[in-house]
């Protein structure tokens, strides 16, 4: 499967670079990419952009894409995340074959590279505190100052670094730094830290064997190099780190020198895609979990009913550039709507039930009617739907005092029940408070599949047979935030101030047509006139089934704003 399956992927600037590299015979025409998540959270829609880009390039250029966990920060990482990330990449439709790697696989080699740098006089052990290191670093306007420990001899540095590894010094007592240039206009080159001491952490891959951990910048380029990556694609905030990426590889004279290429991150309206913030939402109980259907995580989107195809198509449409931008939520929704329009069978479901009794329909009788599963695709077959004397229709499909142009059921008026008969409303039954609790109607037996002679019935509404209905809970989701850019507001407010308190509406008394009894977890349906829904995969058998609304039938975003 390639990007969005049969459609061709536009030539973005990264693919152009790769084309030129192949033409020039660089890397013997080989293309090797990687997707390098840090296992400190679940993947989100922004990661999907990177996954589709990296795995998509590998597919289209007959290359490879590795899945590599960038696991150098053990206190924030764990195995739950390692497993969830693999599940999500696979679900998106990508396969890393036997190329699953961990940066921690290279800890021993990275240590040796650090020793080589020391031997070349290009790294030193510094005793300055973290605060002092920050002070000495200078600012964008002022150059930094050399640490008083910068000129330690190679022997002293080798000895101290070995003792750091042996666990002889407490956390923060020493670091290993690259010796580059404290006056560099690029702050990343002002003797960056490459190793720090971390006692007492149990790494999910390496256990407690290491007392020192390498920093990201040092680890990343060398991991790419060890895996023979050709094009190391990352987001724009690493542009200023590229000289450092190249410096390590040049100084260590590595046999392979991957090319770092940066592109702009995906930002999506009305949500946040920072893992720190998503973690906060989960940890503070502001959402149900990482897979809450309102979350922009892959797990949340999956539970909401998004398909891998729709997410890949979304990534294809947004393209890849170096320009920062914010993508409209409506685009993501269009992708899932278009996909489900084709593949989701139609069903009838009443979300706000109003009882209808057909006074002229025989009691104890059930008719089996048939209905097409898809209006355009006869290949999707038909299903049987029971019809009986007692039905439910939606409260919104009846008006006692109808507004102008109202085409649905009104007192004394007629409406067509979809896939069934025309009915007329004869009587309204109300409770003591004056609420409408039931309608008494009569049906016209001559109107199954044809119009009544000489009468125009404009409205068509959906319904279910009451004794056959499946009772269900239906969850309607709205955007998680009320602000289009919750983490970049002009007034500097906290993104959590913009959480939409109405982002979840739970309807506990919904009635679905009988065939939905057999719905499988995650299976998608169009509930006619209501939207696309899927059976919540987390729902336990025996409970009331829970259906999540994936998306409405039409774009309502424009209206909400
Ligand atoms: P965060 O800043 O939220 O912690 P991250 O970039 O640190 O995210 P990683 O796990 O390191 O998260 O990301 C793995 C890969 O996914 C990286 O190559 C990163 O550039 C890419 N990525 C992360 N977020 C986005 C995004 N919003 N758009 C495109 N690519 C992204
Ligand atoms: Mg990162």
Coordinates of C-alpha atoms and ligand atoms in Angstrom, one line a residue:
X1 CA 0.0 0.0 0.0
X2 CA 1.4 3.4 -0.8
X3 CA 0.3 6.9 0.3
X4 CA -3.4 7.1 0.0
X5 CA -3.4 3.9 -1.9
X6 CA -4.1 4.6 -5.5
X7 CA -3.4 8.3 -5.5
X8 CA 0.0 9.6 -6.3
X9 CA 1.9 11.5 -3.7
X10 CA 2.8 15.1 -4.7
X11 CA 6.5 15.8 -5.1
X12 CA 7.3 17.7 -2.0
X13 CA 10.7 19.3 -1.5
X14 CA 12.0 16.3 0.4
X15 CA 11.1 13.9 -2.4
X16 CA 12.8 16.3 -4.8
X17 CA 16.0 16.2 -2.7
X18 CA 15.9 12.4 -2.8
X19 CA 15.3 12.4 -6.6
X20 CA 18.4 14.5 -7.0
X21 CA 20.4 12.4 -4.6
X22 CA 19.5 9.3 -6.6
X23 CA 20.3 11.0 -9.9
X24 CA 23.7 12.0 -8.5
X25 CA 24.4 8.4 -7.4
X26 CA 24.6 9.4 -3.7
X27 CA 24.3 6.5 -1.2
X28 CA 24.4 4.2 -4.3
X29 CA 20.8 5.2 -4.9
X30 CA 19.8 3.7 -1.6
X31 CA 17.0 5.4 0.4
X32 CA 16.7 4.6 4.2
X33 CA 14.6 6.6 6.5
X34 CA 13.4 6.2 10.1
X35 CA 10.6 7.2 12.4
X36 CA 12.2 8.0 15.8
X37 CA 9.5 8.5 18.5
X38 CA 10.4 9.0 22.1
X39 CA 8.3 6.5 24.2
X40 CA 7.1 9.2 26.6
X41 CA 3.5 9.3 25.4
X42 CA 1.1 8.1 22.7
X43 CA 1.4 9.1 19.1
X44 CA -0.7 12.0 17.8
X45 CA -1.9 13.3 14.5
X46 CA 1.4 15.2 14.1
X47 CA 3.3 12.0 14.4
X48 CA 1.1 10.6 11.7
X49 CA 2.4 13.2 9.3
X50 CA 6.0 12.1 10.1
X51 CA 5.1 8.4 9.8
X52 CA 3.3 8.8 6.5
X53 CA 6.2 10.9 5.2
X54 CA 9.0 8.5 6.3
X55 CA 7.3 5.2 5.6
X56 CA 5.7 6.6 2.5
X57 CA 9.1 7.6 1.1
X58 CA 10.5 4.2 1.9
X59 CA 7.7 2.5 0.0
X60 CA 7.8 4.7 -3.0
X61 CA 11.6 4.6 -3.4
X62 CA 11.9 0.9 -2.7
X63 CA 13.8 1.8 0.4
X64 CA 13.5 1.0 4.1
X65 CA 12.1 2.8 7.1
X66 CA 13.2 1.8 10.6
X67 CA 11.1 2.2 13.7
X68 CA 13.6 3.5 16.3
X69 CA 12.7 4.4 19.8
X70 CA 14.6 7.4 20.9
X71 CA 14.8 6.3 24.5
X72 CA 17.5 8.4 26.3
X73 CA 15.2 9.9 28.9
X74 CA 14.3 6.9 31.0
X75 CA 12.4 8.7 33.7
X76 CA 9.7 9.8 31.3
X77 CA 9.4 6.7 29.2
X78 CA 7.8 3.3 29.7
X79 CA 6.8 0.1 28.1
X80 CA 3.2 1.0 27.8
X81 CA 4.2 3.7 25.4
X82 CA 6.7 1.5 23.5
X83 CA 3.8 -1.0 22.9
X84 CA 1.2 1.6 22.1
X85 CA 3.4 3.3 19.5
X86 CA 4.1 0.0 17.7
X87 CA 0.4 -0.7 17.6
X88 CA -0.4 2.7 16.2
X89 CA 2.2 2.6 13.5
X90 CA 1.0 -0.8 12.4
X91 CA -2.6 0.3 12.5
X92 CA -1.8 3.2 10.3
X93 CA -0.7 0.6 7.8
X94 CA 3.1 0.5 8.0
X95 CA 5.5 -2.3 8.6
X96 CA 9.1 -2.0 9.8
X97 CA 9.7 -5.7 9.2
X98 CA 12.7 -6.7 11.4
X99 CA 14.0 -3.1 11.7
X100 CA 12.8 -2.3 15.2
X101 CA 15.5 -0.5 17.1
X102 CA 16.1 1.3 20.3
X103 CA 18.7 4.1 20.8
X104 CA 19.5 2.3 24.0
X105 CA 20.7 -0.7 21.8
X106 CA 23.6 1.6 21.1
X107 CA 24.5 2.8 24.6
X108 CA 27.8 0.9 24.6
X109 CA 28.8 2.1 21.2
X110 CA 27.8 5.7 22.1
X111 CA 30.0 5.5 25.1
X112 CA 32.9 4.4 22.9
X113 CA 32.2 7.4 20.6
X114 CA 32.2 9.7 23.6
X115 CA 35.6 8.3 24.6
X116 CA 36.9 8.9 21.1
X117 CA 35.9 12.5 21.3
X118 CA 37.7 12.8 24.6
X119 CA 40.8 11.2 23.1
X120 CA 40.7 13.7 20.3
X121 CA 40.5 16.6 22.8
X122 CA 36.9 17.3 21.6
X123 CA 35.0 16.5 24.8
X124 CA 35.6 17.2 28.5
X125 CA 34.1 16.5 31.9
X126 CA 32.7 19.6 33.5
X127 CA 32.0 20.1 37.2
X128 CA 29.9 23.2 36.8
X129 CA 26.4 23.0 38.1
X130 CA 23.5 23.0 35.7
X131 CA 22.8 26.6 36.7
X132 CA 26.3 27.7 36.1
X133 CA 26.4 26.0 32.8
X134 CA 23.4 28.0 31.8
X135 CA 25.0 31.2 33.1
X136 CA 28.2 30.5 31.2
X137 CA 26.3 29.8 28.0
X138 CA 25.7 33.4 27.3
X139 CA 22.7 34.7 25.3
X140 CA 21.8 35.3 21.7
X141 CA 23.5 38.7 21.9
X142 CA 26.5 37.8 24.1
X143 CA 29.0 35.0 23.6
X144 CA 29.4 32.4 26.3
X145 CA 32.4 31.9 28.6
X146 CA 34.7 28.9 28.9
X147 CA 34.2 26.7 31.8
X148 CA 37.2 26.6 34.2
X149 CA 37.2 22.8 33.6
X150 CA 37.4 23.1 29.9
X151 CA 41.1 22.5 29.7
X152 CA 41.4 19.3 31.6
X153 CA 43.9 16.8 30.1
X154 CA 42.7 13.9 28.0
X155 CA 43.8 11.5 30.7
X156 CA 42.0 13.3 33.4
X157 CA 38.8 13.4 31.3
X158 CA 39.1 9.7 30.4
X159 CA 39.5 8.9 34.1
X160 CA 36.6 11.0 35.2
X161 CA 34.2 9.8 32.4
X162 CA 35.0 6.2 33.3
X163 CA 34.2 7.0 37.0
X164 CA 30.9 8.8 35.9
X165 CA 30.0 5.5 34.2
X166 CA 31.0 3.5 37.3
X167 CA 28.5 5.5 39.3
X168 CA 31.0 7.3 41.5
X169 CA 29.4 10.7 41.3
X170 CA 26.0 11.9 42.3
X171 CA 23.4 13.2 39.8
X172 CA 24.4 16.7 38.5
X173 CA 27.9 16.6 39.9
X174 CA 29.5 16.3 36.5
X175 CA 28.6 16.2 32.8
X176 CA 30.5 15.4 29.7
X177 CA 30.5 18.2 27.1
X178 CA 31.5 18.5 23.5
X179 CA 34.4 21.0 23.1
X180 CA 33.2 23.2 20.2
X181 CA 33.0 27.0 20.6
X182 CA 31.6 29.0 23.5
X183 CA 31.5 32.1 21.2
X184 CA 29.5 30.4 18.4
X185 CA 26.5 32.5 17.2
X186 CA 24.6 29.2 17.3
X187 CA 24.0 28.5 21.0
X188 CA 23.7 24.7 20.2
X189 CA 27.4 24.7 19.5
X190 CA 28.4 26.3 22.8
X191 CA 29.9 23.1 24.2
X192 CA 26.6 21.2 24.5
X193 CA 26.2 18.5 27.2
X194 CA 26.5 15.0 25.7
X195 CA 26.2 12.9 28.8
X196 CA 24.6 13.4 32.2
X197 CA 24.5 11.3 35.4
X198 CA 21.2 9.7 36.3
X199 CA 21.1 7.3 39.3
X200 CA 18.3 5.2 40.4
X201 CA 16.3 5.0 37.2
X202 CA 15.4 1.7 35.8
X203 CA 15.4 2.0 32.0
X204 CA 12.7 0.0 30.3
X205 CA 15.3 -1.6 28.0
X206 CA 18.6 -1.6 29.8
X207 CA 17.5 -1.8 33.4
X208 CA 19.7 -0.2 36.0
X209 CA 23.0 -0.9 34.3
X210 CA 23.8 2.7 33.3
X211 CA 24.4 5.6 35.6
X212 CA 25.0 7.9 32.7
X213 CA 22.7 8.7 29.8
X214 CA 23.6 10.3 26.4
X215 CA 21.8 13.5 25.3
X216 CA 19.4 13.5 22.3
X217 CA 21.6 15.5 19.9
X218 CA 24.6 13.2 20.4
X219 CA 22.5 10.0 20.3
X220 CA 20.4 10.9 17.3
X221 CA 22.9 11.5 14.6
X222 CA 25.0 8.5 15.7
X223 CA 21.9 6.2 15.8
X224 CA 21.1 7.4 12.3
X225 CA 24.6 6.7 11.2
X226 CA 24.7 3.2 12.9
X227 CA 21.5 2.3 11.0
X228 CA 22.9 3.6 7.7
X229 CA 20.1 6.1 7.4
X230 CA 20.4 8.2 4.2
X231 CA 17.8 10.9 4.9
X232 CA 17.1 11.9 8.5
X233 CA 13.9 13.8 8.3
X234 CA 12.8 15.9 11.3
X235 CA 10.8 18.9 12.3
X236 CA 11.9 22.5 11.9
X237 CA 12.9 23.1 15.5
X238 CA 16.0 21.0 14.8
X239 CA 17.2 23.2 12.0
X240 CA 19.6 25.0 14.4
X241 CA 20.8 21.6 15.6
X242 CA 21.9 20.5 12.2
X243 CA 25.4 21.9 12.5
X244 CA 25.8 19.9 15.7
X245 CA 24.4 16.8 14.0
X246 CA 27.1 17.2 11.3
X247 CA 29.8 18.2 13.8
X248 CA 29.6 14.9 15.7
X249 CA 29.7 12.8 12.5
X250 CA 32.5 14.8 11.0
X251 CA 34.6 14.7 14.2
X252 CA 34.1 11.0 14.6
X253 CA 34.8 10.5 10.9
X254 CA 32.0 8.0 10.6
X255 CA 31.7 5.8 7.5
X256 CA 28.2 7.1 6.7
X257 CA 26.9 10.6 7.1
X258 CA 23.0 10.8 6.9
X259 CA 21.5 14.1 5.7
X260 CA 19.2 15.9 8.1
X261 CA 16.2 17.6 6.4
X262 CA 13.7 19.6 8.3
X263 CA 10.0 20.2 7.6
X264 CA 7.3 22.0 9.4
X265 CA 5.2 20.4 12.1
X266 CA 1.6 19.7 11.7
X267 CA -0.6 22.0 13.9
X268 CA -4.2 21.3 14.0
X269 CA -6.9 23.8 14.9
X270 CA -8.8 23.4 18.2
X271 CA -6.4 21.0 19.6
X272 CA -2.9 20.6 21.0
X273 CA -0.2 18.3 19.7
X274 CA 2.5 18.7 22.3
X275 CA 3.1 15.5 24.2
X276 CA 3.7 17.4 27.4
X277 CA 0.2 18.9 27.2
X278 CA -1.5 15.7 26.1
X279 CA 0.2 14.0 29.1
X280 CA -1.2 16.7 31.4
X281 CA -4.7 16.3 30.0
X282 CA -4.5 12.6 30.8
X283 CA -2.7 12.9 34.2
X284 CA -5.1 15.6 35.4
X285 CA -8.1 13.6 34.4
X286 CA -9.3 16.2 32.0
X287 CA -10.0 13.5 29.4
X288 CA -10.6 9.8 30.0
X289 CA -7.2 8.6 28.9
X290 CA -4.8 8.6 25.9
X291 CA -7.5 7.0 23.8
X292 CA -10.3 9.3 24.7
X293 CA -12.1 9.9 21.4
X294 CA -11.7 13.7 21.8
X295 CA -7.9 13.3 21.9
X296 CA -5.8 14.0 18.7
X297 CA -3.9 10.8 19.4
X298 CA -3.9 8.0 17.0
X299 CA -5.5 5.8 19.7
X300 CA -8.2 8.4 20.3
X301 CA -8.9 8.9 16.6
X302 CA -9.2 5.1 16.2
X303 CA -11.6 4.8 19.1
X304 CA -13.6 7.7 17.6
X305 CA -13.9 5.7 14.4
X306 CA -11.3 7.2 12.1
X307 CA -9.8 4.8 9.6
X308 CA -6.1 4.5 8.7
X309 CA -7.0 5.4 5.1
X310 CA -8.6 8.7 6.1
X311 CA -5.6 9.7 8.2
X312 CA -3.2 8.8 5.4
X313 CA -5.3 10.8 3.0
X314 CA -5.3 13.7 5.4
X315 CA -1.5 13.6 5.5
X316 CA -1.3 13.4 1.7
X317 CA -3.5 16.5 1.4
X318 CA -1.7 18.7 3.9
X319 CA 1.6 18.1 2.1
X320 CA 5.1 18.7 3.4
X321 CA 6.8 22.1 3.4
X322 CA 9.0 24.3 5.5
X323 CA 6.2 26.8 6.2
X324 CA 4.5 26.9 9.6
X325 CA 0.8 26.6 9.3
X326 CA -2.3 25.6 11.2
X327 CA -4.5 23.0 9.4
X328 CA -8.3 23.3 9.8
X329 CA -10.1 20.5 11.6
X330 CA -12.6 20.5 8.8
X331 CA -10.0 19.0 6.5
X332 CA -9.5 16.0 8.8
X333 CA -13.2 15.6 9.0
X334 CA -13.7 15.8 5.3
X335 CA -11.2 12.9 4.9
X336 CA -13.0 10.6 7.3
X337 CA -16.4 11.6 5.9
X338 CA -15.4 10.8 2.4
X339 CA -13.9 7.5 3.4
X340 CA -16.9 6.4 5.5
X341 CA -19.4 7.6 2.9
X342 CA -18.0 4.9 0.7
X343 CA -17.5 2.1 3.2
X344 CA -20.0 2.5 6.0
X345 CA -23.3 0.6 5.7
X346 CA -26.4 2.7 6.4
X347 CA -28.5 2.0 9.5
X348 CA -31.4 3.6 11.3
X349 CA -30.9 4.8 14.9
X350 CA -33.1 7.0 17.0
X351 CA -31.1 9.2 19.3
X352 CA -33.9 11.2 21.0
X353 CA -36.8 8.8 21.0
X354 CA -40.4 9.6 20.7
X355 CA -42.9 6.7 20.8
X356 CA -45.3 6.3 17.9
X357 CA -48.2 3.8 18.1
X358 CA -49.8 2.9 14.8
X359 CA -53.5 2.4 15.8
X360 CA -54.5 0.7 12.6
X361 CA -51.6 -1.8 12.6
X362 CA -52.4 -5.2 14.0
X363 CA -50.9 -6.0 17.4
X364 CA -48.4 -8.9 17.8
X365 CA -47.5 -8.6 14.1
X366 CA -44.0 -8.1 12.8
X367 CA -43.2 -7.5 9.1
X368 CA -39.7 -8.0 7.8
X369 CA -38.9 -5.2 5.4
X370 CA -35.7 -4.9 3.4
X371 CA -33.4 -1.9 3.1
X372 CA -30.3 -1.3 1.0
X373 CA -27.1 -1.1 3.0
X374 CA -25.8 1.6 0.8
X375 CA -27.7 3.9 -1.6
X376 CA -25.1 3.9 -4.4
X377 CA -23.3 0.6 -3.8
X378 CA -25.6 -2.4 -4.3
X379 CA -22.6 -4.6 -3.7
X380 CA -23.0 -3.9 -0.1
X381 CA -26.3 -5.8 0.0
X382 CA -29.5 -5.5 1.9
X383 CA -30.7 -6.2 5.4
X384 CA -34.0 -7.0 7.0
X385 CA -35.6 -4.5 9.3
X386 CA -38.6 -5.4 11.5
X387 CA -41.7 -3.2 11.3
X388 CA -44.4 -3.3 14.0
X389 CA -47.2 -1.4 15.7
X390 CA -44.9 0.4 18.1
X391 CA -42.1 2.5 16.8
X392 CA -39.6 5.2 17.8
X393 CA -39.0 8.3 15.8
X394 CA -36.7 11.2 16.7
X395 CA -38.2 14.0 18.8
X396 CA -36.9 16.5 16.3
X397 CA -39.0 14.9 13.5
X398 CA -42.3 16.0 15.1
X399 CA -43.4 19.6 15.7
X400 CA -46.7 20.4 17.3
X401 CA -46.5 24.0 16.0
X402 CA -44.2 23.6 13.0
X403 CA -42.1 26.4 11.7
X404 CA -42.5 27.4 8.1
X405 CA -41.3 24.9 5.5
X406 CA -41.1 22.2 8.1
X407 CA -41.4 18.9 6.1
X408 CA -41.6 16.3 8.8
X409 CA -44.4 15.1 11.0
X410 CA -47.1 17.5 12.2
X411 CA -50.5 17.1 13.8
X412 CA -52.8 15.7 11.0
X413 CA -49.9 15.6 8.6
X414 CA -48.1 12.8 6.8
X415 CA -44.5 11.7 6.5
X416 CA -42.7 8.8 5.0
X417 CA -40.9 6.3 7.3
X418 CA -37.7 5.5 5.5
X419 CA -37.7 2.1 3.9
X420 CA -41.4 1.6 5.0
X421 CA -44.8 3.2 4.9
X422 CA -46.4 6.7 5.0
X423 CA -47.9 7.5 8.4
X424 CA -50.3 10.3 9.5
X425 CA -50.3 11.8 13.0
X426 CA -53.8 11.6 14.5
X427 CA -53.3 12.4 18.2
X428 CA -50.7 13.7 20.6
X429 CA -50.4 12.2 24.0
X430 CA -48.9 14.4 26.7
X431 CA -47.9 13.8 30.3
X432 CA -49.0 15.9 33.3
X433 CA -46.3 18.5 32.6
X434 CA -47.5 18.9 29.0
X435 CA -44.5 17.1 27.5
X436 CA -45.3 15.1 24.4
X437 CA -44.7 11.4 25.3
X438 CA -46.4 9.5 22.5
X439 CA -48.0 10.0 19.1
X440 CA -50.9 8.0 17.8
X441 CA -50.6 7.6 14.1
X442 CA -52.1 5.5 11.3
X443 CA -50.2 3.9 8.5
X444 CA -51.2 3.6 4.9
X445 CA -50.7 -0.1 3.8
X446 CA -50.6 0.9 0.1
X447 CA -47.5 3.0 0.5
X448 CA -44.7 0.5 0.9
X449 CA -42.0 1.5 -1.6
X450 CA -44.4 3.7 -3.6
X451 CA -46.1 7.1 -3.2
X452 CA -49.7 7.4 -2.2
X453 CA -51.8 8.3 -5.2
X454 CA -52.6 12.0 -5.5
X455 CA -50.9 12.9 -2.3
X456 CA -47.5 14.6 -1.9
X457 CA -45.5 13.4 1.0
X458 CA -42.3 15.4 1.1
X459 CA -40.6 14.4 4.4
X460 CA -38.8 11.2 5.0
X461 CA -37.8 10.3 8.6
X462 CA -36.0 7.4 10.2
X463 CA -37.5 5.1 12.8
X464 CA -37.0 1.8 14.6
X465 CA -39.4 -0.8 15.7
X466 CA -39.8 -0.5 19.5
X467 CA -40.0 -4.1 20.5
X468 CA -37.0 -5.0 18.3
X469 CA -34.8 -2.1 19.1
X470 CA -31.3 -2.4 20.6
X471 CA -30.9 0.0 23.4
X472 CA -27.6 1.9 23.4
X473 CA -25.6 4.7 24.7
X474 CA -24.5 7.2 22.1
X475 CA -21.6 9.7 22.7
X476 CA -21.5 12.9 20.7
X477 CA -18.2 14.6 20.6
X478 CA -17.3 18.2 19.9
X479 CA -13.9 19.9 19.7
X480 CA -11.8 19.6 22.9
X481 CA -11.0 23.3 22.9
X482 CA -13.0 26.4 22.2
X483 CA -10.0 28.3 20.9
X484 CA -8.6 27.6 17.5
X485 CA -5.0 27.8 18.8
X486 CA -5.4 27.0 22.5
X487 CA -1.7 26.9 23.2
X488 CA -0.9 30.1 21.3
X489 CA -3.4 32.6 22.4
X490 CA -2.7 36.3 22.1
X491 CA -3.6 37.0 25.7
X492 CA -1.1 34.4 26.9
X493 CA -3.8 32.4 28.7
X494 CA -3.1 28.7 29.6
X495 CA -4.4 26.2 27.0
X496 CA -6.4 24.5 29.8
X497 CA -8.5 27.7 30.2
X498 CA -9.9 26.9 26.8
X499 CA -11.2 23.4 27.3
X500 CA -14.7 23.0 25.9
X501 CA -16.9 21.9 28.8
X502 CA -19.4 20.6 26.2
X503 CA -17.0 18.4 24.3
X504 CA -18.9 15.2 25.2
X505 CA -22.7 14.7 25.2
X506 CA -23.8 11.3 26.3
X507 CA -27.3 10.1 25.2
X508 CA -28.2 7.1 27.3
X509 CA -31.6 6.2 25.8
X510 CA -31.0 5.6 22.2
X511 CA -32.7 2.9 20.1
X512 CA -31.0 1.3 17.2
X513 CA -32.4 -1.0 14.5
X514 CA -32.1 -4.7 15.3
X515 CA -29.2 -5.5 12.9
X516 CA -26.9 -3.3 15.0
X517 CA -27.0 -6.1 17.7
X518 CA -24.3 -7.8 15.6
X519 CA -22.0 -4.7 15.3
X520 CA -18.4 -5.5 16.0
X521 CA -16.1 -3.3 18.0
X522 CA -14.8 -0.5 15.9
X523 CA -17.2 -1.2 13.1
X524 CA -18.4 2.0 11.3
X525 CA -22.0 2.8 10.3
X526 CA -23.8 5.7 8.9
X527 CA -26.8 6.3 11.2
X528 CA -29.1 7.9 8.5
X529 CA -29.4 11.6 8.9
X530 CA -27.3 11.6 12.1
X531 CA -23.7 11.0 11.1
X532 CA -21.1 8.3 11.2
X533 CA -20.8 6.2 14.3
X534 CA -18.8 3.2 15.4
X535 CA -19.2 0.7 18.2
X536 CA -16.8 1.7 20.9
X537 CA -14.0 -0.9 21.0
X538 CA -13.6 -0.5 24.7
X539 CA -17.2 -1.5 25.3
X540 CA -17.5 -4.7 27.4
X541 CA -20.0 -7.3 26.3
X542 CA -23.0 -7.3 28.5
X543 CA -23.0 -3.6 29.1
X544 CA -25.2 -1.3 27.1
X545 CA -23.4 -1.0 23.8
X546 CA -21.7 2.4 23.3
X547 CA -21.5 4.1 19.9
X548 CA -19.2 7.0 19.3
X549 CA -20.1 9.6 16.8
X550 CA -17.1 9.8 14.5
X551 CA -18.3 12.8 12.5
X552 CA -21.5 14.5 11.5
X553 CA -22.8 14.2 8.0
X554 CA -22.0 17.7 7.0
X555 CA -19.4 20.2 7.9
X556 CA -20.7 22.0 10.9
X557 CA -17.5 23.8 11.8
X558 CA -18.3 26.8 9.7
X559 CA -21.6 27.2 11.6
X560 CA -20.1 26.8 15.1
X561 CA -17.6 29.5 14.5
Ligands
LIG1 P1 6.6 16.8 21.5 O1 7.3 18.0 21.1 O2 5.2 16.8 21.5 O3 7.2 16.1 22.7 P2 8.3 15.3 19.8 O4 8.7 15.8 18.5 O5 9.4 15.4 20.9 O6 6.9 15.8 20.3 P3 8.9 12.6 19.2 O7 8.4 11.3 19.8 O8 10.3 12.9 19.4 O9 8.0 13.7 19.7 O10 8.5 12.6 17.7 C1 8.9 11.6 16.8 C2 8.9 12.1 15.4 O11 7.7 12.7 15.1 C3 10.0 13.2 15.3 O12 10.7 13.0 14.1 C4 9.2 14.5 15.2 O13 9.8 15.4 14.5 C5 7.9 14.0 14.6 N1 6.7 14.9 15.0 C6 6.4 15.1 16.3 N2 5.3 16.0 16.3 C7 5.1 16.3 15.0 C8 4.1 17.2 14.4 N3 3.3 17.9 15.1 N4 4.2 17.3 13.0 C9 5.0 16.5 12.3 N5 5.9 15.7 12.9 C10 6.0 15.6 14.2
LIG2 MG1 11.4 14.6 20.2

